[in-house]
Amino acid sequence: MLDLDLSPPTPTIDVPSLNHSYLCSRILRQLFTFPHIEALTELTLDLDNGLTPDICVYPIDTLTPNLSRDITRVTPLPLLAIEVISASQNIQTLLEKAERLVQAGVATVWTVEPYTRSIFVTNAQGETVIYNAPVSFNDITIDFQQIFSL
């Protein structure tokens, strides 16, 4: 007798990892040195069913929190969104997310792949890959060589 498991597949859940958290923290440290921007983590954008980049970068006075009344989906789009791939994520899925963010109006998305120390830069002109080097957008530069050094 053939024993088949006909139960529905378990959905894949993206689980942030130590490397993911560590790299986000190091990127944020560099972003915080630019006084004219606000770098926010895990902010859900009002796109599709809600897209949540790891880091969103806005001009400093774009968003003003109200600690008495929170907002679960933000309408203004960031200038720059950053995704850091964790072990449970698929790079293809994140690159498609980057394309969707750019189509919606985000100027640039950086998708950081730690294993190969690659940064996929997606914008209206397409996609380029930078390896273990500084990456710039407008007057913001993040030194990924420093980010990846342990």
XYZ file of N, CA and C in Angstrom:
450
model
N 0.835 -1.176 0.000
C 0.000 0.000 0.000
C 0.888 1.251 0.000
N 0.538 2.200 -0.827
C 1.281 3.453 -0.973
C 0.824 4.432 0.103
N 1.761 4.957 0.850
C 1.441 5.903 1.919
C 1.736 7.323 1.430
N 0.696 8.081 1.143
C 0.850 9.449 0.653
C 0.416 10.441 1.718
N 1.177 11.489 1.845
C 0.798 12.576 2.741
C 0.047 13.609 1.916
N -1.254 13.686 2.104
C -2.081 14.597 1.323
C -2.439 15.865 2.082
N -1.767 16.102 3.187
C -2.039 17.321 3.945
C -1.506 18.520 3.169
N -2.130 19.686 3.346
C -1.654 20.876 2.621
C -0.231 21.223 3.044
N 0.542 21.770 2.110
C 1.919 22.129 2.459
C 1.950 23.223 3.522
N 2.942 23.153 4.358
C 3.140 24.171 5.378
C 3.712 25.414 4.717
N 3.108 26.583 4.949
C 3.646 27.791 4.312
C 5.040 28.111 4.844
N 5.866 28.620 3.956
C 7.209 29.023 4.344
C 7.123 30.360 5.073
N 7.774 30.431 6.197
C 7.784 31.665 6.978
C 9.203 32.210 6.963
N 9.338 33.477 6.555
C 10.649 34.104 6.566
C 11.017 34.437 7.999
N 12.104 33.849 8.451
C 12.540 34.047 9.823
C 13.880 34.779 9.792
N 13.910 35.990 10.319
C 15.197 36.692 10.369
C 16.211 35.897 11.190
N 17.449 35.995 10.791
C 18.524 35.234 11.418
C 19.513 36.177 12.109
N 20.496 35.594 12.747
C 21.541 36.394 13.394
C 22.255 37.262 12.363
N 22.665 36.678 11.241
C 23.362 37.467 10.214
C 22.477 38.595 9.694
N 21.211 38.299 9.490
C 20.263 39.310 9.013
C 20.200 40.480 9.993
N 19.995 40.177 11.252
C 19.896 41.215 12.277
C 21.199 42.006 12.407
N 22.310 41.304 12.407
C 23.627 41.928 12.534
C 23.879 42.900 11.380
N 23.600 42.462 10.148
C 23.853 43.324 8.987
C 22.913 44.518 8.967
N 21.642 44.321 9.319
C 20.719 45.461 9.402
C 21.224 46.483 10.412
N 21.688 46.007 11.540
C 22.205 46.899 12.580
C 23.410 47.699 12.073
N 24.320 47.032 11.388
C 25.509 47.723 10.872
C 25.161 48.734 9.777
N 24.191 48.398 8.941
C 23.743 49.342 7.912
C 23.105 50.556 8.577
N 22.261 50.312 9.566
C 21.605 51.422 10.275
C 22.622 52.343 10.932
N 23.662 51.788 11.525
C 24.703 52.630 12.148
C 25.265 53.633 11.145
N 25.520 53.176 9.932
C 26.050 54.092 8.923
C 24.977 55.084 8.464
N 23.752 54.613 8.303
C 22.683 55.528 7.880
C 22.435 56.628 8.905
N 22.553 56.311 10.178
C 22.302 57.294 11.232
C 23.324 58.432 11.232
N 24.403 58.315 10.481
C 25.389 59.403 10.406
C 24.955 60.502 9.435
N 23.885 60.280 8.692
C 23.377 61.275 7.746
C 22.210 62.018 8.398
N 22.427 63.281 8.830
C 21.401 63.983 9.604
C 20.150 64.381 8.805
N 20.203 64.330 7.492
C 19.085 64.776 6.665
C 18.113 63.648 6.294
N 18.359 62.438 6.822
C 17.467 61.313 6.514
C 16.981 60.647 7.796
N 15.899 59.909 7.655
C 15.371 59.074 8.743
C 15.362 57.644 8.227
N 16.045 56.740 8.931
C 16.078 55.319 8.572
C 15.183 54.567 9.542
N 14.172 53.901 9.002
C 13.184 53.206 9.823
C 13.168 51.721 9.465
N 13.018 50.880 10.473
C 13.013 49.437 10.246
C 11.598 48.880 10.242
N 11.426 47.825 9.446
C 10.181 47.042 9.439
C 8.928 47.910 9.324
N 8.964 48.875 8.436
C 7.833 49.770 8.218
C 6.987 49.214 7.074
N 5.729 48.949 7.334
C 4.850 48.390 6.308
C 4.304 49.502 5.425
N 4.566 49.361 4.135
C 4.126 50.343 3.156
C 2.741 49.958 2.652
N 1.951 50.947 2.325
C 0.590 50.710 1.851
C 0.616 50.371 0.358
N 1.209 49.240 0.045
C 1.304 48.715 -1.321
C 0.837 47.266 -1.311
N 0.089 46.891 -2.318
C -0.406 45.528 -2.436
C -1.069 45.112 -1.115
N -0.640 44.005 -0.562
C -1.177 43.566 0.736
C -0.309 44.055 1.886
N 0.511 45.045 1.623
C 1.443 45.565 2.623
C 2.821 44.988 2.372
N 3.731 45.796 1.888
C 5.122 45.367 1.690
C 5.966 45.989 2.791
N 6.834 45.192 3.382
C 7.626 45.642 4.522
C 9.112 45.434 4.256
N 9.804 46.456 3.761
C 11.264 46.344 3.620
C 11.934 46.289 4.997
N 13.137 45.751 5.034
C 13.881 45.719 6.296
C 14.184 47.131 6.779
N 14.595 48.003 5.848
C 14.932 49.386 6.187
C 14.344 50.315 5.118
N 13.683 51.379 5.561
C 13.177 52.420 4.661
C 13.893 53.720 4.999
N 14.324 54.440 3.972
C 15.037 55.703 4.162
C 14.197 56.834 3.570
N 13.892 57.815 4.426
C 13.077 58.978 4.060
C 13.849 60.263 4.321
N 13.501 61.355 3.621
C 13.990 62.668 4.052
C 13.518 62.899 5.492
N 14.278 63.607 6.267
C 14.101 63.696 7.720
C 12.701 64.082 8.172
N 12.015 64.979 7.527
C 10.720 65.443 8.029
C 9.520 64.860 7.286
N 9.702 63.738 6.614
C 8.602 63.150 5.832
C 7.539 62.509 6.718
N 7.953 61.771 7.711
C 7.019 61.065 8.597
C 7.170 61.583 10.017
N 6.048 61.809 10.661
C 6.060 62.241 12.056
C 5.212 61.275 12.864
N 5.823 60.530 13.769
C 5.039 59.592 14.567
C 4.129 60.314 15.556
N 3.026 59.678 15.879
C 2.122 60.135 16.926
C 2.059 58.977 17.916
N 2.702 59.121 19.039
C 2.809 58.019 19.986
C 1.475 57.652 20.620
N 0.462 58.488 20.440
C -0.873 58.174 20.947
C -1.724 57.415 19.938
N -1.358 57.503 18.673
C -2.131 56.835 17.625
C -1.171 56.366 16.536
N -0.980 55.072 16.469
C -0.011 54.498 15.536
C -0.621 54.306 14.145
N 0.237 54.137 13.168
C -0.166 53.879 11.791
C 0.429 52.527 11.403
N -0.398 51.615 10.906
C 0.101 50.288 10.558
C 0.553 50.174 9.106
N 0.097 51.081 8.246
C 0.535 51.115 6.845
C 0.813 52.554 6.457
N 1.983 52.775 5.922
C 2.431 54.120 5.596
C 2.274 54.361 4.095
N 1.678 55.493 3.744
C 1.448 55.822 2.337
C 2.670 56.435 1.659
N 3.347 57.430 2.261
C 4.517 57.975 1.561
C 5.575 56.891 1.357
N 6.100 56.819 0.149
C 7.115 55.816 -0.153
C 8.500 56.343 0.197
N 9.379 55.462 0.626
C 10.752 55.895 0.925
C 11.512 56.207 -0.357
N 12.582 56.968 -0.221
C 13.481 57.203 -1.345
C 14.295 55.953 -1.641
N 14.664 55.254 -0.557
C 15.534 54.085 -0.632
C 14.968 53.012 0.290
N 14.898 51.792 -0.204
C 14.515 50.652 0.628
C 15.669 49.654 0.596
N 15.906 49.007 1.734
C 17.002 48.042 1.835
C 16.448 46.727 2.360
N 16.770 45.656 1.666
C 16.419 44.304 2.085
C 17.703 43.535 2.341
N 17.744 42.795 3.437
C 18.867 41.917 3.740
C 18.336 40.490 3.721
N 18.916 39.668 2.888
C 18.444 38.293 2.738
C 18.881 37.474 3.942
N 17.921 36.748 4.519
C 18.257 35.822 5.607
C 18.199 34.400 5.060
N 18.658 33.456 5.840
C 18.784 32.069 5.394
C 17.460 31.469 4.944
N 16.352 31.938 5.485
C 15.050 31.351 5.139
C 14.385 32.019 3.933
N 15.063 32.998 3.326
C 14.455 33.737 2.215
C 15.037 33.314 0.871
N 14.244 33.506 -0.148
C 14.620 33.198 -1.513
C 15.023 34.499 -2.201
N 16.196 34.522 -2.807
C 16.679 35.747 -3.440
C 15.756 36.201 -4.570
N 15.213 35.257 -5.330
C 14.323 35.616 -6.433
C 13.108 36.385 -5.920
N 12.538 35.938 -4.815
C 11.373 36.594 -4.225
C 11.707 38.022 -3.819
N 12.870 38.221 -3.214
C 13.248 39.567 -2.777
C 13.580 40.476 -3.957
N 14.148 39.930 -5.018
C 14.416 40.755 -6.204
C 13.112 41.146 -6.896
N 12.124 40.264 -6.882
C 10.806 40.622 -7.411
C 10.141 41.686 -6.538
N 10.321 41.588 -5.223
C 9.805 42.610 -4.309
C 10.467 43.951 -4.606
N 11.782 43.932 -4.859
C 12.502 45.163 -5.195
C 11.938 45.784 -6.467
N 11.676 44.970 -7.475
C 11.086 45.480 -8.712
C 9.715 46.098 -8.449
N 8.912 45.456 -7.624
C 7.579 45.974 -7.308
C 7.682 47.317 -6.593
N 8.616 47.437 -5.657
C 8.803 48.700 -4.940
C 9.205 49.818 -5.901
N 10.090 49.532 -6.828
C 10.519 50.537 -7.804
C 9.356 50.906 -8.727
N 8.591 49.924 -9.172
C 7.425 50.210 -10.017
C 6.434 51.124 -9.299
N 6.331 50.972 -7.980
C 5.391 51.778 -7.196
C 5.899 53.187 -6.946
N 7.208 53.420 -7.119
C 7.732 54.768 -6.940
C 8.926 54.907 -6.011
N 9.400 53.828 -5.413
C 10.627 53.898 -4.619
C 11.783 54.075 -5.602
N 12.633 55.053 -5.371
C 13.689 55.369 -6.340
C 14.696 54.236 -6.490
N 15.120 53.664 -5.375
C 16.153 52.633 -5.409
C 15.918 51.621 -4.295
N 16.194 50.361 -4.604
C 16.150 49.297 -3.604
C 17.493 48.572 -3.634
N 18.078 48.407 -2.452
C 19.298 47.612 -2.317
C 18.907 46.283 -1.688
N 19.234 45.190 -2.362
C 19.013 43.856 -1.816
C 20.384 43.286 -1.471
N 20.616 43.081 -0.193
C 21.932 42.685 0.306
C 21.955 41.171 0.491
N 22.909 40.517 -0.171
C 23.065 39.072 -0.087
C 24.378 38.788 0.637
N 24.321 38.391 1.911
C 25.530 38.280 2.727
C 26.522 37.207 2.282
N 26.034 36.063 1.815
C 26.926 34.949 1.522
C 27.965 35.319 0.472
N 27.525 36.000 -0.590
C 28.453 36.411 -1.654
C 28.897 37.860 -1.504
N 28.413 38.505 -0.445
C 28.728 39.911 -0.190
C 28.342 40.786 -1.387
N 27.151 40.516 -1.905
C 26.640 41.211 -3.088
C 25.516 42.158 -2.701
N 25.451 43.274 -3.409
C 24.349 44.215 -3.251
C 23.718 44.377 -4.633
N 22.466 43.958 -4.757
C 21.711 44.123 -5.984
C 21.031 45.484 -5.899
N 21.356 46.370 -6.809
C 20.791 47.708 -6.831
C 19.716 47.739 -7.924
N 18.470 47.926 -7.496
C 17.344 47.954 -8.431
C 16.784 49.372 -8.471
N 16.649 49.910 -9.679
C 16.033 51.226 -9.870
C 15.339 51.239 -11.226
N 14.847 52.385 -11.641
C 14.093 52.474 -12.894
C 14.930 52.095 -14.116
N 16.253 52.199 -14.006
C 17.132 51.841 -15.114
C 17.390 50.337 -15.185
N 17.018 49.587 -14.162
C 17.245 48.144 -14.156
C 17.915 47.692 -12.877
N 18.753 46.704 -13.029
C 19.411 46.096 -11.871
C 20.899 45.948 -12.139
N 21.705 46.323 -11.149
C 23.151 46.103 -11.220
C 23.566 45.395 -9.946
N 24.713 44.762 -9.996
C 25.227 44.055 -8.823
C 26.579 44.648 -8.468
N 26.742 44.949 -7.193
C 27.995 45.483 -6.673
C 28.510 44.486 -5.639
N 29.797 44.194 -5.690
C 30.380 43.204 -4.798
C 31.281 43.862 -3.762
N 30.908 43.724 -2.496
C 31.772 44.075 -1.364
C 32.429 45.450 -1.537
N 31.633 46.454 -1.832
C 32.154 47.801 -2.080
C 31.125 48.825 -1.618
N 31.530 50.088 -1.508
C 30.564 51.131 -1.160
C 29.473 51.256 -2.230
N 28.271 51.570 -1.768
C 27.135 51.778 -2.656
C 26.544 53.139 -2.311
N 26.201 53.908 -3.342
C 25.685 55.262 -3.125
C 24.326 55.443 -3.765
N 23.545 56.291 -3.121
C 22.286 56.777 -3.675
C 22.177 58.234 -3.256
N 22.037 59.116 -4.248
C 22.071 60.561 -3.985
C 23.321 60.858 -3.165
N 23.189 61.460 -2.004
C 24.375 61.770 -1.192
C 24.537 60.809 -0.027
N 23.921 59.645 -0.102
C 24.043 58.616 0.935
C 24.965 57.528 0.403
N 26.022 57.246 1.141
C 26.940 56.170 0.772
C 27.087 55.230 1.952
N 26.916 53.952 1.679
C 27.125 52.927 2.698
C 28.317 52.091 2.256
N 29.288 51.936 3.147
C 30.499 51.181 2.853
C 30.261 49.710 3.185
N 29.842 48.948 2.188
C 29.539 47.538 2.425
C 30.789 46.714 2.677
N 31.931 47.179 2.259
C 33.161 46.474 2.606
C 33.336 46.501 4.127
N 33.044 47.646 4.733
C 33.094 47.761 6.188
C 31.956 46.962 6.836
N 30.771 46.991 6.246
C 29.628 46.243 6.783
C 29.954 44.755 6.860
N 30.565 44.218 5.802
C 30.833 42.784 5.734
C 32.074 42.357 6.500
N 32.903 43.294 6.930
C 34.106 42.894 7.677
C 33.708 42.513 9.098
N 34.251 41.446 9.587
C 33.909 40.972 10.928
C 35.011 41.254 11.912
